[in-house]
PDB file of C-alpha atoms in Angstrom:
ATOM      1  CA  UNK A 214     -61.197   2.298  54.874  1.00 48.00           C
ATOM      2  CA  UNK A 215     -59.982   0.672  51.695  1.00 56.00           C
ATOM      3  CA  UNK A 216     -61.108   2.313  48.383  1.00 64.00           C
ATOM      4  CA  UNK A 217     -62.753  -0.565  46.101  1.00 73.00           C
ATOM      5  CA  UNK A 218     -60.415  -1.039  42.650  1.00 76.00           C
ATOM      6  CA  UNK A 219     -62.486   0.889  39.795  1.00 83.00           C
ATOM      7  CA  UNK A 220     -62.065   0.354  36.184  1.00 84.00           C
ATOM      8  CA  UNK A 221     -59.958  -2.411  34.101  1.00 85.00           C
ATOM      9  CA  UNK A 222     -57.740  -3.900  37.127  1.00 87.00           C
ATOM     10  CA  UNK A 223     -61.250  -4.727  38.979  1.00 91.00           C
ATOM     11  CA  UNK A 224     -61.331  -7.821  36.605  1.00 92.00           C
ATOM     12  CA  UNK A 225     -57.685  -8.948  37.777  1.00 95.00           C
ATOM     13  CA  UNK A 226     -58.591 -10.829  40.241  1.00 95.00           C
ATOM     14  CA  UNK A 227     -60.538 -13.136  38.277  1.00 96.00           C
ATOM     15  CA  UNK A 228     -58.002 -12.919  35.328  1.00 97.00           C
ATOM     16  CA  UNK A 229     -55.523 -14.950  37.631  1.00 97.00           C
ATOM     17  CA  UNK A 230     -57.728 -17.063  39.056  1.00 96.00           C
ATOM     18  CA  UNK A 231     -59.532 -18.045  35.524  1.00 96.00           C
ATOM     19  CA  UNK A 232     -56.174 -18.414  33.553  1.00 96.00           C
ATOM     20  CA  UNK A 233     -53.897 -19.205  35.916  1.00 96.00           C
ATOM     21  CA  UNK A 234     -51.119 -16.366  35.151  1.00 97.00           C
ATOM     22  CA  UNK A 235     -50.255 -13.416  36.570  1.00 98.00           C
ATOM     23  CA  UNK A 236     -51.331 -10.291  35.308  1.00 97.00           C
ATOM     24  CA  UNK A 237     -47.685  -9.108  34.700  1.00 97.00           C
ATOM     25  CA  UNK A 238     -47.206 -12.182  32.149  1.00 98.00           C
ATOM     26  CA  UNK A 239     -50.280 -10.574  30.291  1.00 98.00           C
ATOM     27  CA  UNK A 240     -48.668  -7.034  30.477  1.00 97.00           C
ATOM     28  CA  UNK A 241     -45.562  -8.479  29.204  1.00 97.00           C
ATOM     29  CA  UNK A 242     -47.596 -10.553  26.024  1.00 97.00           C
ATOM     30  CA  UNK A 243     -49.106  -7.681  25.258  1.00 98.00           C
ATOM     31  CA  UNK A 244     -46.439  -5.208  25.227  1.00 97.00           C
ATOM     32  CA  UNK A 245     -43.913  -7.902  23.130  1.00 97.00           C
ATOM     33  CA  UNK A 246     -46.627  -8.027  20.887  1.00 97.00           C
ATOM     34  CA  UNK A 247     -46.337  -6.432  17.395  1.00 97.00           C
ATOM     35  CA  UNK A 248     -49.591  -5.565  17.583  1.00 97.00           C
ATOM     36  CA  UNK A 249     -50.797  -2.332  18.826  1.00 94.00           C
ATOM     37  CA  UNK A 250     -54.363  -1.577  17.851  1.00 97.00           C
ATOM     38  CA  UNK A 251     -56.394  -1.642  21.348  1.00 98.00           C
ATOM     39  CA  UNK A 252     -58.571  -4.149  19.279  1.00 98.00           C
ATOM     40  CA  UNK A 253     -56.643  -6.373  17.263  1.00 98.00           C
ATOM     41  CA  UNK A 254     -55.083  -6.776  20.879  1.00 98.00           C
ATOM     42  CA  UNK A 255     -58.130  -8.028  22.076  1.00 98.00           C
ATOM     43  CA  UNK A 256     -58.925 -10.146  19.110  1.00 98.00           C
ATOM     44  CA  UNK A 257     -55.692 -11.984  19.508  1.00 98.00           C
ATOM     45  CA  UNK A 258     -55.819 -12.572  23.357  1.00 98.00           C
ATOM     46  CA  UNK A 259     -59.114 -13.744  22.575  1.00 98.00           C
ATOM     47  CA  UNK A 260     -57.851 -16.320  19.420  1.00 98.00           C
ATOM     48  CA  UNK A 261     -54.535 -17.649  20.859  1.00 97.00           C
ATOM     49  CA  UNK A 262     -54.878 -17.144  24.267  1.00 97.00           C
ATOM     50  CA  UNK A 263     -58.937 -17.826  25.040  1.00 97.00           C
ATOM     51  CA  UNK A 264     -59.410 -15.160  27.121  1.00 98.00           C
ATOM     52  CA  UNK A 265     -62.934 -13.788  27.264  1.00 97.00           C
ATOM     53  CA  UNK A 266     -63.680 -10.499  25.602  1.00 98.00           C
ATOM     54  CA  UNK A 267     -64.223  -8.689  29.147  1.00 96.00           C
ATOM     55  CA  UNK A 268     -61.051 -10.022  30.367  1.00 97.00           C
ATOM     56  CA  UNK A 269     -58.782  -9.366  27.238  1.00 98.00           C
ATOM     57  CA  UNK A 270     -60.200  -5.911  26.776  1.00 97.00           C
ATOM     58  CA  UNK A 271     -59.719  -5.381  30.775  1.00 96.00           C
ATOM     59  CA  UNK A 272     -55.573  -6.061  29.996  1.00 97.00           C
ATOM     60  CA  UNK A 273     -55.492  -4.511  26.673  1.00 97.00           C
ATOM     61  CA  UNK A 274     -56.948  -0.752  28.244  1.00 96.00           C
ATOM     62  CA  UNK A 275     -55.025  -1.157  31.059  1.00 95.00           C
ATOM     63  CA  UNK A 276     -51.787  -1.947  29.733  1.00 96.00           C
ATOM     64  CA  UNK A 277     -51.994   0.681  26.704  1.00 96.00           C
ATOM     65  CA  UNK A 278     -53.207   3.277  29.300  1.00 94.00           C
ATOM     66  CA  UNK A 279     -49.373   3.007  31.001  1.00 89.00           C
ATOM     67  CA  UNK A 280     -48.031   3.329  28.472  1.00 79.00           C
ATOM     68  CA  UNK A 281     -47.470  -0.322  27.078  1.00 61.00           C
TER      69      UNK A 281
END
């Protein structure tokens, strides 16, 4: 039996399907970024991107939680 995906890569799924990008190319935005506050993250993915708060904090906690 499969174990269900928990936490922030549950919304992936939908991330690709919604915006039409990989999740890597978010990684990779997000990591080039000079940002690096979890929530100014958010608040630009949200502002130039138009990602939906659930779905830019989703990347953002992910990607910061490997490391960037």
């Amino acid at each position: 039996m499969t174990d269900a995906v928990k936490g922030p890569a549950s919304y992936f799924p939908s991330i690709e399907k919604k915006y039409g990008h990989p999740i890597a190319h978010w990684q990779d935005l997000i990591r080039t970024s000079p940002l690096t506050r979890h929530m100014e993250l958010v608040t630009w993915l949200k502002t130039e991107h138009g990602l939906g708060h659930g779905h830019a904090n989703a990347l953002v906690a992910h990607t910061l939680a490997e490391g960037r």
